[in-house]
Coordinates of C-alpha atoms and ligand atoms in Angstrom, one line a residue:
M19 CA 131.2 123.4 112.0
F20 CA 130.8 121.0 109.0
G21 CA 131.7 117.3 109.4
S22 CA 134.6 115.8 107.6
M23 CA 133.0 113.1 105.5
M24 CA 133.2 112.8 101.8
N25 CA 130.5 114.3 99.8
T26 CA 130.3 111.9 96.9
P27 CA 127.3 112.7 94.8
M28 CA 124.4 110.3 94.8
T29 CA 123.7 109.7 91.1
I30 CA 121.9 107.2 89.0
G31 CA 125.2 106.3 87.4
Q32 CA 126.4 105.1 90.8
I33 CA 123.5 102.5 90.9
L34 CA 124.5 101.1 87.5
D35 CA 128.2 101.1 88.5
H36 CA 127.4 99.1 91.6
A37 CA 125.2 96.6 89.7
S38 CA 127.8 96.1 87.0
N39 CA 130.9 95.9 89.3
I40 CA 129.4 93.8 92.1
H41 CA 126.6 91.9 90.4
G42 CA 127.8 91.9 86.8
D43 CA 126.6 88.3 86.2
K44 CA 123.0 89.0 87.1
H45 CA 120.5 89.2 84.3
V46 CA 117.8 91.4 82.8
H47 CA 115.1 89.2 81.2
T48 CA 112.7 90.7 78.7
L49 CA 109.7 88.9 77.2
L50 CA 109.7 89.7 73.5
P51 CA 106.5 90.0 71.3
N52 CA 107.4 86.6 69.7
G53 CA 107.2 84.9 73.1
K54 CA 110.9 84.4 73.5
I55 CA 112.9 85.7 76.4
H56 CA 115.8 88.1 75.7
R57 CA 118.5 87.9 78.3
Y58 CA 121.8 89.7 79.0
N59 CA 123.8 90.5 82.2
Y60 CA 124.4 93.7 84.0
T61 CA 128.0 94.0 82.6
T62 CA 126.5 94.0 79.1
L63 CA 123.8 96.4 80.2
Q64 CA 126.4 98.9 81.4
R65 CA 128.3 98.6 78.1
R66 CA 125.2 99.2 76.1
V67 CA 124.1 102.1 78.4
N68 CA 127.5 103.7 77.8
Q69 CA 127.1 103.3 74.0
L70 CA 123.6 104.8 74.2
S71 CA 124.9 107.7 76.3
N72 CA 127.5 108.5 73.7
A73 CA 125.1 108.1 70.8
T74 CA 122.4 110.3 72.5
K75 CA 125.0 112.9 73.3
S76 CA 126.1 113.0 69.7
L77 CA 122.6 114.4 68.8
G78 CA 123.7 117.6 70.3
I79 CA 122.0 117.4 73.7
N80 CA 122.1 120.3 76.1
P81 CA 122.2 119.6 79.8
S82 CA 118.6 119.4 81.1
D83 CA 117.0 118.5 77.8
R84 CA 113.9 116.5 78.3
I85 CA 114.0 113.3 76.2
A86 CA 110.8 111.5 75.8
T87 CA 110.3 107.7 75.7
F88 CA 107.2 106.0 74.2
V89 CA 108.3 102.6 75.1
S90 CA 107.0 99.4 76.9
N91 CA 108.8 97.5 79.6
T92 CA 111.9 96.3 77.8
F93 CA 115.7 96.2 78.2
Q94 CA 116.0 99.1 75.8
H95 CA 113.8 101.2 78.1
L96 CA 116.0 100.1 81.0
E97 CA 119.0 101.3 79.1
L98 CA 117.3 104.7 78.6
Y99 CA 116.5 104.8 82.3
Y100 CA 120.3 105.0 82.9
A101 CA 121.8 106.5 79.8
I102 CA 119.7 109.7 79.7
P103 CA 120.3 110.8 83.3
N104 CA 124.0 109.8 82.8
I105 CA 124.5 112.6 80.2
G106 CA 122.8 115.2 82.4
A107 CA 119.5 115.0 80.4
I108 CA 116.1 114.2 81.7
I109 CA 114.1 111.0 80.8
H110 CA 110.5 111.7 80.3
P111 CA 108.5 108.4 80.0
L112 CA 105.2 109.1 78.2
N113 CA 102.1 107.3 79.3
V114 CA 101.2 105.5 76.0
Q115 CA 97.6 105.2 77.1
L116 CA 96.8 108.9 77.5
S117 CA 94.6 110.5 74.9
P118 CA 96.3 112.2 71.9
K119 CA 95.3 115.6 73.3
Q120 CA 96.7 114.9 76.7
L121 CA 99.9 113.6 75.2
E122 CA 100.3 116.5 73.0
K123 CA 99.8 118.9 75.9
I124 CA 102.4 117.1 78.0
V125 CA 105.0 116.9 75.3
K126 CA 104.6 120.6 74.5
E127 CA 104.8 121.5 78.1
A128 CA 108.0 119.4 78.6
E129 CA 109.4 120.7 75.3
N130 CA 110.5 117.2 74.2
N131 CA 112.2 117.3 70.8
I132 CA 113.9 113.9 70.9
I133 CA 111.9 110.7 71.4
F134 CA 112.5 107.0 71.6
V135 CA 109.6 105.0 70.2
D136 CA 108.6 101.3 70.4
N137 CA 107.5 100.0 67.1
I138 CA 104.3 98.7 68.6
Y139 CA 103.3 102.3 69.4
A140 CA 104.3 103.6 66.0
D141 CA 100.7 104.4 64.9
Q142 CA 99.9 106.4 68.1
F143 CA 103.3 108.1 67.7
A144 CA 102.5 109.1 64.1
H145 CA 99.7 111.4 65.3
L146 CA 102.0 113.0 67.9
Q147 CA 104.8 113.4 65.4
N148 CA 102.4 115.4 63.1
E149 CA 101.6 117.8 65.9
I150 CA 105.0 118.1 67.5
G151 CA 107.6 117.5 64.8
F152 CA 110.3 115.9 66.9
R153 CA 113.9 116.8 65.9
H154 CA 114.9 113.1 66.2
A155 CA 112.8 110.0 66.6
I156 CA 114.7 106.7 67.4
L157 CA 112.8 103.4 66.7
I158 CA 113.1 100.4 69.0
D159 CA 112.2 97.5 66.9
N160 CA 111.6 94.2 68.7
T161 CA 109.2 92.8 66.2
N162 CA 110.3 93.8 62.7
Q163 CA 106.7 94.6 61.9
K164 CA 105.9 96.8 59.0
I165 CA 105.3 100.4 60.0
N166 CA 104.7 103.6 58.0
N167 CA 107.5 106.1 57.6
K168 CA 110.1 103.7 58.9
D169 CA 112.8 105.7 57.1
S170 CA 112.1 108.8 59.1
F171 CA 113.4 107.1 62.2
L172 CA 116.9 106.5 63.4
K173 CA 117.2 102.7 64.3
Y174 CA 118.0 102.0 67.9
E175 CA 120.6 99.2 67.3
Q176 CA 122.3 101.1 64.5
F177 CA 122.2 104.2 66.6
I178 CA 124.2 102.7 69.5
S179 CA 126.4 100.3 67.5
E180 CA 130.0 101.2 67.1
K181 CA 129.8 103.9 69.8
D182 CA 132.4 103.9 72.5
C183 CA 131.7 101.4 75.2
D184 CA 133.1 103.7 77.9
Y185 CA 131.3 106.7 79.3
S186 CA 132.3 108.4 82.6
T187 CA 129.4 110.3 84.0
G188 CA 129.9 114.0 84.4
I189 CA 127.1 114.5 86.9
Q190 CA 128.7 116.2 89.9
D191 CA 125.6 117.8 91.4
E192 CA 123.2 115.3 92.8
N193 CA 120.4 117.9 92.7
C194 CA 120.3 117.9 88.9
A195 CA 117.0 116.7 87.5
M196 CA 117.1 113.1 86.0
A197 CA 113.5 112.2 85.2
L198 CA 110.1 113.8 84.6
C199 CA 106.9 111.9 85.2
Y200 CA 103.3 113.1 85.0
T201 CA 100.6 111.9 87.5
S202 CA 98.2 109.5 85.9
G203 CA 95.4 112.0 86.0
T204 CA 92.8 109.9 87.9
N205 CA 91.2 113.0 89.3
G206 CA 92.1 115.9 87.0
E207 CA 94.7 116.8 84.5
P208 CA 98.2 115.1 84.8
K209 CA 100.8 117.2 86.6
G210 CA 104.6 117.0 86.0
V211 CA 107.0 116.0 88.7
L212 CA 110.8 116.4 88.2
Y213 CA 113.0 114.0 90.1
T214 CA 116.6 114.6 91.0
H215 CA 119.5 112.1 91.0
R216 CA 119.6 112.6 94.8
S217 CA 115.8 112.0 95.3
M218 CA 115.8 108.9 93.2
Y219 CA 118.9 107.5 94.8
L220 CA 117.5 108.1 98.3
H221 CA 114.2 106.6 97.4
T222 CA 116.0 103.5 96.0
M223 CA 117.9 103.1 99.3
A224 CA 114.7 103.6 101.3
V225 CA 112.6 101.0 99.4
N226 CA 115.4 98.5 99.7
H227 CA 114.9 98.5 103.5
A228 CA 114.0 95.1 104.8
D229 CA 110.6 96.3 106.0
V230 CA 109.8 98.1 102.7
F231 CA 110.3 96.2 99.5
G232 CA 113.1 94.3 101.1
L233 CA 114.8 93.2 97.9
T234 CA 117.9 91.0 98.2
E235 CA 120.6 89.7 95.9
S236 CA 118.7 86.3 95.6
D237 CA 115.5 87.9 94.4
V238 CA 114.1 87.9 90.9
V239 CA 111.9 91.0 90.5
M240 CA 109.1 91.7 88.0
P241 CA 107.5 95.2 88.0
L242 CA 104.1 94.7 86.4
V243 CA 103.8 98.4 86.5
P244 CA 104.3 100.3 83.2
M245 CA 107.7 102.0 83.1
Y246 CA 105.9 105.3 82.5
H247 CA 104.0 105.0 85.8
V248 CA 106.3 106.7 88.4
M249 CA 109.5 105.1 87.0
A250 CA 107.9 101.6 87.5
W251 CA 107.7 102.5 91.2
G252 CA 111.5 102.9 91.2
L253 CA 111.9 99.1 90.9
P254 CA 114.4 99.1 88.0
Y255 CA 116.8 101.1 90.2
A256 CA 116.0 99.2 93.5
T257 CA 116.4 95.8 91.9
M258 CA 119.8 96.6 90.4
L259 CA 121.1 98.2 93.5
S260 CA 120.2 95.1 95.5
G261 CA 121.8 92.8 92.9
A262 CA 118.5 91.0 92.2
E263 CA 117.6 89.9 88.7
L264 CA 115.0 92.0 86.8
V265 CA 112.2 90.6 84.6
L266 CA 110.4 92.9 82.2
H267 CA 107.2 91.7 80.6
G268 CA 107.4 93.8 77.4
T269 CA 103.8 94.3 76.2
N270 CA 102.6 90.8 76.8
R271 CA 100.5 90.8 80.0
E272 CA 98.8 87.6 79.0
Q273 CA 101.9 85.6 79.6
I274 CA 102.6 86.8 83.1
V275 CA 102.1 83.5 84.8
N276 CA 104.3 81.7 82.3
L277 CA 107.0 84.4 82.8
I278 CA 106.9 83.9 86.6
C279 CA 107.5 80.1 86.0
E280 CA 110.2 80.5 83.4
T281 CA 112.3 83.1 85.2
G282 CA 111.6 82.1 88.8
V283 CA 110.2 85.5 89.8
T284 CA 110.2 85.9 93.6
V285 CA 108.8 89.5 93.9
A286 CA 106.3 91.2 91.6
A287 CA 104.6 94.5 91.8
G288 CA 101.3 95.9 90.4
V289 CA 98.0 97.6 91.0
P290 CA 95.2 95.6 92.4
T291 CA 93.5 95.2 89.0
V292 CA 96.5 93.3 87.7
W293 CA 96.4 90.9 90.6
K294 CA 92.6 90.4 90.2
K295 CA 93.0 89.6 86.6
H296 CA 95.7 87.0 87.0
L297 CA 94.4 85.4 90.2
P298 CA 92.4 82.6 88.7
E299 CA 95.4 81.4 86.6
M300 CA 97.7 81.8 89.6
I301 CA 95.4 79.6 91.7
S302 CA 95.1 76.9 89.0
R303 CA 98.9 76.9 88.5
K304 CA 99.7 77.4 92.2
H305 CA 102.4 74.8 92.3
E306 CA 104.2 76.1 89.2
I307 CA 104.5 79.6 90.7
N308 CA 106.0 78.6 94.0
T309 CA 109.0 80.8 93.6
L310 CA 106.8 83.9 94.0
N311 CA 106.8 84.8 97.7
K312 CA 105.9 88.5 97.8
I313 CA 103.8 90.9 95.9
I314 CA 103.9 94.7 96.2
V315 CA 100.5 96.3 95.7
G316 CA 99.5 100.0 95.5
G317 CA 98.0 102.7 93.4
E318 CA 94.6 102.2 95.0
T319 CA 93.2 100.3 97.9
M320 CA 93.9 96.5 97.8
P321 CA 90.6 94.8 98.7
I322 CA 90.9 92.7 101.9
S323 CA 89.4 89.7 100.2
L324 CA 92.2 89.7 97.6
I325 CA 94.8 90.0 100.3
E326 CA 93.3 87.0 102.1
V327 CA 93.4 84.8 98.9
F328 CA 97.0 85.7 98.2
E329 CA 98.2 85.1 101.7
K330 CA 96.1 82.1 102.8
E331 CA 95.5 80.3 99.5
L332 CA 98.7 81.0 97.6
G333 CA 101.1 81.6 100.5
I334 CA 102.3 84.9 99.0
E335 CA 103.0 87.8 101.2
V336 CA 101.1 91.0 100.3
R337 CA 102.9 94.3 100.9
H338 CA 100.3 97.0 100.5
A339 CA 102.0 100.4 99.8
W340 CA 100.6 103.9 99.4
G341 CA 102.3 106.5 97.3
M342 CA 102.1 109.1 94.7
T343 CA 103.9 110.2 91.6
E344 CA 104.8 113.2 93.8
M345 CA 106.6 110.8 96.2
S346 CA 108.7 108.9 93.6
P347 CA 106.3 107.1 94.6
T348 CA 106.6 105.3 98.0
G349 CA 105.2 106.9 101.1
T350 CA 103.9 104.2 103.4
L351 CA 104.0 100.4 103.4
C352 CA 102.0 97.9 105.4
R353 CA 103.6 95.0 107.3
L354 CA 102.5 93.5 110.6
R355 CA 104.6 94.4 113.7
K356 CA 106.0 91.9 116.1
A357 CA 103.3 93.1 118.5
H358 CA 100.6 91.8 116.1
E359 CA 101.8 88.2 116.3
K360 CA 99.2 87.2 118.8
H361 CA 96.3 88.9 117.0
S362 CA 93.6 86.8 115.4
D363 CA 93.8 86.1 111.6
E364 CA 90.9 88.5 111.2
E365 CA 92.6 91.3 113.0
K366 CA 95.8 90.7 111.1
L367 CA 93.9 91.0 107.8
K368 CA 92.3 94.2 108.8
I369 CA 95.7 95.7 109.5
K370 CA 97.1 94.4 106.2
A371 CA 94.4 96.1 104.3
M372 CA 95.6 99.5 105.7
Q373 CA 98.1 101.5 103.8
G374 CA 100.8 101.0 106.5
R375 CA 103.4 103.1 108.2
P376 CA 105.7 105.8 106.7
I377 CA 108.8 104.2 105.3
P378 CA 112.1 105.5 106.8
G379 CA 112.7 109.0 105.6
V380 CA 109.0 110.0 105.2
Q381 CA 107.2 112.2 107.6
I382 CA 103.5 112.3 107.8
R383 CA 100.8 114.3 109.5
L384 CA 97.1 114.7 109.5
M385 CA 95.6 118.1 109.2
N386 CA 92.1 119.6 109.6
G387 CA 92.2 122.8 107.7
T388 CA 95.5 124.8 107.7
Q389 CA 96.1 125.1 111.5
N390 CA 94.9 122.0 113.3
I391 CA 97.1 118.9 113.5
L392 CA 94.9 115.9 114.3
P393 CA 95.8 113.2 116.7
W394 CA 96.9 109.7 115.7
N395 CA 94.0 107.9 117.2
G396 CA 92.7 105.9 114.3
I397 CA 89.4 107.9 114.3
S398 CA 90.1 111.5 113.4
V399 CA 89.9 112.0 109.7
G400 CA 92.0 114.7 108.0
E401 CA 94.1 115.5 105.0
L402 CA 97.3 113.4 104.9
Q403 CA 100.3 115.7 104.4
V404 CA 103.9 114.4 103.8
R405 CA 107.5 115.5 103.6
S406 CA 110.6 113.6 102.5
P407 CA 113.8 114.0 100.4
W408 CA 111.9 112.2 97.6
T409 CA 108.7 114.3 97.7
V410 CA 108.1 117.1 95.2
S411 CA 108.3 120.7 96.3
S412 CA 106.6 122.2 93.2
Y413 CA 105.0 120.9 90.1
Y414 CA 106.9 121.1 86.8
N415 CA 106.8 124.6 85.4
T416 CA 104.6 126.0 88.0
E417 CA 105.1 128.0 91.2
P418 CA 104.1 126.1 94.4
S419 CA 100.6 127.0 95.3
L420 CA 98.7 126.7 98.6
E421 CA 96.3 124.3 96.9
H422 CA 99.1 121.7 96.8
F423 CA 101.7 122.8 99.4
T424 CA 101.4 124.2 102.9
E425 CA 103.1 127.4 104.0
D426 CA 105.5 125.4 106.1
G427 CA 106.6 123.2 103.2
W428 CA 104.5 120.0 103.4
L429 CA 102.8 118.3 100.4
R430 CA 99.0 118.3 100.5
T431 CA 98.3 114.8 99.2
G432 CA 94.6 115.4 98.6
D433 CA 93.9 112.1 100.4
L434 CA 91.8 111.8 103.5
A435 CA 93.0 109.4 106.1
T436 CA 93.2 108.3 109.7
I437 CA 96.5 107.4 111.5
N438 CA 96.4 105.1 114.4
S439 CA 98.6 105.2 117.5
E440 CA 101.1 102.8 115.9
G441 CA 101.4 105.1 112.9
Y442 CA 99.3 103.0 110.5
V443 CA 97.6 105.1 107.8
Q444 CA 94.2 104.2 106.5
I445 CA 93.1 106.1 103.4
V446 CA 89.4 107.0 103.8
D447 CA 89.0 108.6 100.4
R448 CA 90.5 111.1 98.0
M449 CA 89.2 114.5 98.9
K450 CA 87.8 114.9 95.4
S451 CA 85.9 111.6 95.6
L452 CA 84.4 112.1 99.1
I453 CA 80.6 112.4 98.9
R454 CA 79.0 115.4 100.7
S455 CA 75.4 114.6 101.4
G456 CA 73.2 116.9 103.4
G457 CA 76.3 118.5 105.0
E458 CA 77.8 115.1 106.0
S459 CA 80.6 113.1 104.5
I460 CA 80.3 109.6 103.0
S461 CA 83.5 107.7 102.3
T462 CA 83.3 105.9 98.9
V463 CA 86.3 103.7 99.9
Q464 CA 84.7 102.4 103.0
L465 CA 81.5 101.5 101.1
E466 CA 83.5 99.8 98.4
T467 CA 85.6 97.9 100.9
C468 CA 82.5 96.6 102.6
L469 CA 80.7 95.7 99.4
S470 CA 83.8 93.9 98.0
I471 CA 83.8 91.4 100.8
H472 CA 80.3 90.3 100.0
P473 CA 80.5 86.8 98.4
Q474 CA 78.2 87.8 95.6
V475 CA 80.3 90.8 94.6
I476 CA 83.4 90.7 92.3
E477 CA 84.1 94.4 92.2
A478 CA 82.3 97.4 93.6
V479 CA 82.8 101.2 93.0
V480 CA 80.8 103.9 94.7
I481 CA 80.5 107.4 93.1
G482 CA 78.8 110.6 94.1
V483 CA 76.2 112.2 91.8
P484 CA 74.6 115.6 92.1
N485 CA 71.3 115.6 94.0
D486 CA 69.0 118.7 94.3
Q487 CA 67.9 117.9 97.9
W488 CA 71.1 116.6 99.4
G489 CA 73.9 118.1 97.3
E490 CA 75.3 114.7 96.4
R491 CA 74.2 111.1 96.8
P492 CA 76.1 107.8 96.4
I493 CA 75.5 105.2 93.6
A494 CA 77.0 101.8 93.8
V495 CA 78.3 100.3 90.5
I496 CA 78.8 96.5 90.9
V497 CA 80.2 93.5 89.0
L498 CA 78.3 90.5 90.3
A499 CA 79.5 86.9 90.7
N500 CA 77.6 84.2 88.8
N501 CA 74.3 82.9 90.2
T502 CA 73.4 85.8 92.3
D503 CA 70.1 86.1 94.2
E504 CA 67.2 87.9 92.5
N505 CA 66.9 90.4 95.4
I506 CA 70.6 91.1 95.4
T507 CA 70.0 94.9 95.8
E508 CA 68.1 94.4 99.1
I509 CA 70.8 91.9 100.2
L510 CA 73.6 94.4 99.6
K511 CA 71.7 97.2 101.2
Q512 CA 71.2 95.1 104.3
H513 CA 74.9 94.2 104.2
L514 CA 75.9 97.9 104.2
A515 CA 73.2 98.7 106.8
N516 CA 75.0 96.5 109.3
E517 CA 78.0 98.8 109.1
F518 CA 77.0 102.2 108.2
P519 CA 74.3 104.8 108.9
N520 CA 71.2 104.9 106.7
F521 CA 72.2 108.0 104.8
W522 CA 75.3 106.2 103.6
I523 CA 73.3 103.5 101.7
P524 CA 73.5 104.2 98.0
D525 CA 70.3 105.4 96.3
R526 CA 70.9 103.2 93.3
F527 CA 72.7 99.9 92.6
V528 CA 73.8 99.6 89.0
Y529 CA 75.1 96.2 87.7
V530 CA 77.7 96.1 85.0
D531 CA 80.0 93.5 83.3
E532 CA 83.1 95.5 83.7
I533 CA 84.5 98.5 85.6
P534 CA 86.4 101.0 83.4
K535 CA 90.1 101.5 84.3
T536 CA 92.5 104.4 83.8
S537 CA 95.7 104.3 81.8
V538 CA 97.5 102.7 84.8
G539 CA 94.8 100.3 85.7
K540 CA 93.1 102.2 88.5
T541 CA 89.3 102.5 88.8
D542 CA 88.2 105.3 86.4
K543 CA 85.6 107.0 88.5
Q544 CA 85.3 110.0 86.2
A545 CA 84.4 107.6 83.3
I546 CA 81.8 105.9 85.5
I547 CA 80.2 109.2 86.6
R548 CA 80.0 110.3 82.9
R549 CA 78.4 107.1 82.0
I550 CA 75.9 107.1 84.8
L551 CA 75.0 110.8 84.3
T552 CA 74.3 110.3 80.6
S553 CA 72.4 107.0 80.9
Ligands
ADP3 P1 96.8 109.9 90.2 O1 96.5 110.8 91.4 O2 96.5 110.6 88.9 O3 96.1 108.6 90.3 P2 99.1 108.7 91.1 O4 99.3 107.4 90.3 O5 100.3 109.4 91.5 O6 98.3 109.6 90.2 O7 98.2 108.3 92.3 C1 98.4 108.8 93.6 C2 97.1 108.5 94.4 O8 96.7 107.2 94.3 C3 97.2 108.8 95.9 O9 97.1 110.1 96.2 C4 96.0 108.0 96.4 O10 94.8 108.7 96.3 C5 96.0 106.8 95.5 N1 96.7 105.6 96.1 C6 97.9 105.2 95.9 N2 98.2 104.1 96.6 C7 97.0 103.8 97.3 C8 96.7 102.7 98.2 N3 97.5 101.7 98.5 N4 95.4 102.8 98.7 C9 94.5 103.8 98.4 N5 94.8 104.8 97.5 C10 96.1 104.8 97.0

């Protein structure tokens, strides 16, 4: 027997309706290239979204057309986040940092023939346009800077002006696709993930849970995540459903601390690299940024030393999350339990550096091979597998394969982890990064974590390189603090030897000024390996 409850569809349009009807006086703030802040409220946002929906539809869109965006974190991108799904089309935010070849491949695979382009990316776009020949390109011009072929673009403001301010969404089936994102390609070629209205709506509800992102109407939220990286971790939707204000940093990452002060940001989100970069200024302007009470960090392991500075020195709560493009992206989030209140500060920090527990709606398990489910004892290491209404069931344009999905329908994350008896996940390594030496495994993440707490180390990365005798051996690549000891290599070896068996100690220690990063700010191990192997 079916129940007798209404089956109203969960759509992206519902989120915007709620924001505009209930929180219409709340604002979106965008930092413009000229340093000024553009502001309007959610009522205006909905009006402009409706105009954009009508304008885009008039280009002759078919349902399910994939419409690309090559745009930074601006109010126009936010408008596209709503307007494109509202007309039954699929927004495809392109990673502006990918190589021209990768972009070309992705755009061809997604069959994008309409694109919205930020004028600051016009040069990169010109190359893509030569290869692809988009049917329509619409220019978002926040700078008025001179660009080539300006006449070949439709102009965003003209495009939407005079269009009807009403648009009632026709989306009845919540399982329709609404967005396409590609993985950032840290460990291989980017793969496409097609989100549905339902999956994004449910992800939004789940992350707004108090113990997840916990956004409330009184928050001011700034995603320091590019809007092409897993839909800015779903924050534009979560912020608006909660009635909080949204702050978008445009392209100007140098002004982040000013922006926090000027808009009173209470919650911000970004990868660890972003926080490392801004930390010195945040410390020196500690009293000016006292509205900021929480940061959400993910994408790679947040070093324990960084968590300590944020929590103890700045009084800012760190919520360490683990996720994947394949999970929209949130899978687990780390907060202390009530039972941890009596723990020592050191024990608490150790827990906070874990990736945390599955958020409501996410199921996790640890597998050894295809048959053996491993216990949650904090010791057994296996592949983390996941299931949820916001987890992908097959990659875009490909049949699900056993490489990525199990026969009983779980996603193989490719991450090795332990889970403790309280359900806290600790990522040990990516399966592709784990070093196999003489038949034994060495976790690069554990070595990096240990190195990074040494006071003479600013940043540490461990990579595996081929070795005739052992198969693979670790090499540590390190950014040192100033005034380090002459015999630093011996000191670091001893530091590691206190924690790990001898065969884990890297064969070489290489000192560099900077660690290369990927297009989304993660450590680019592939680039480091290439550099080491050719040096
Ligand atoms: P890519 O795999 O190309 O980097 P994603 O941005 O989707 O694409 O990254 C997902 C992966 O990032 C996860 O499978 C995991 O390896 C890593 N990751 C995400 N969050 C964390 C975290 N908090 N700690 C450690 N690794 C993380």
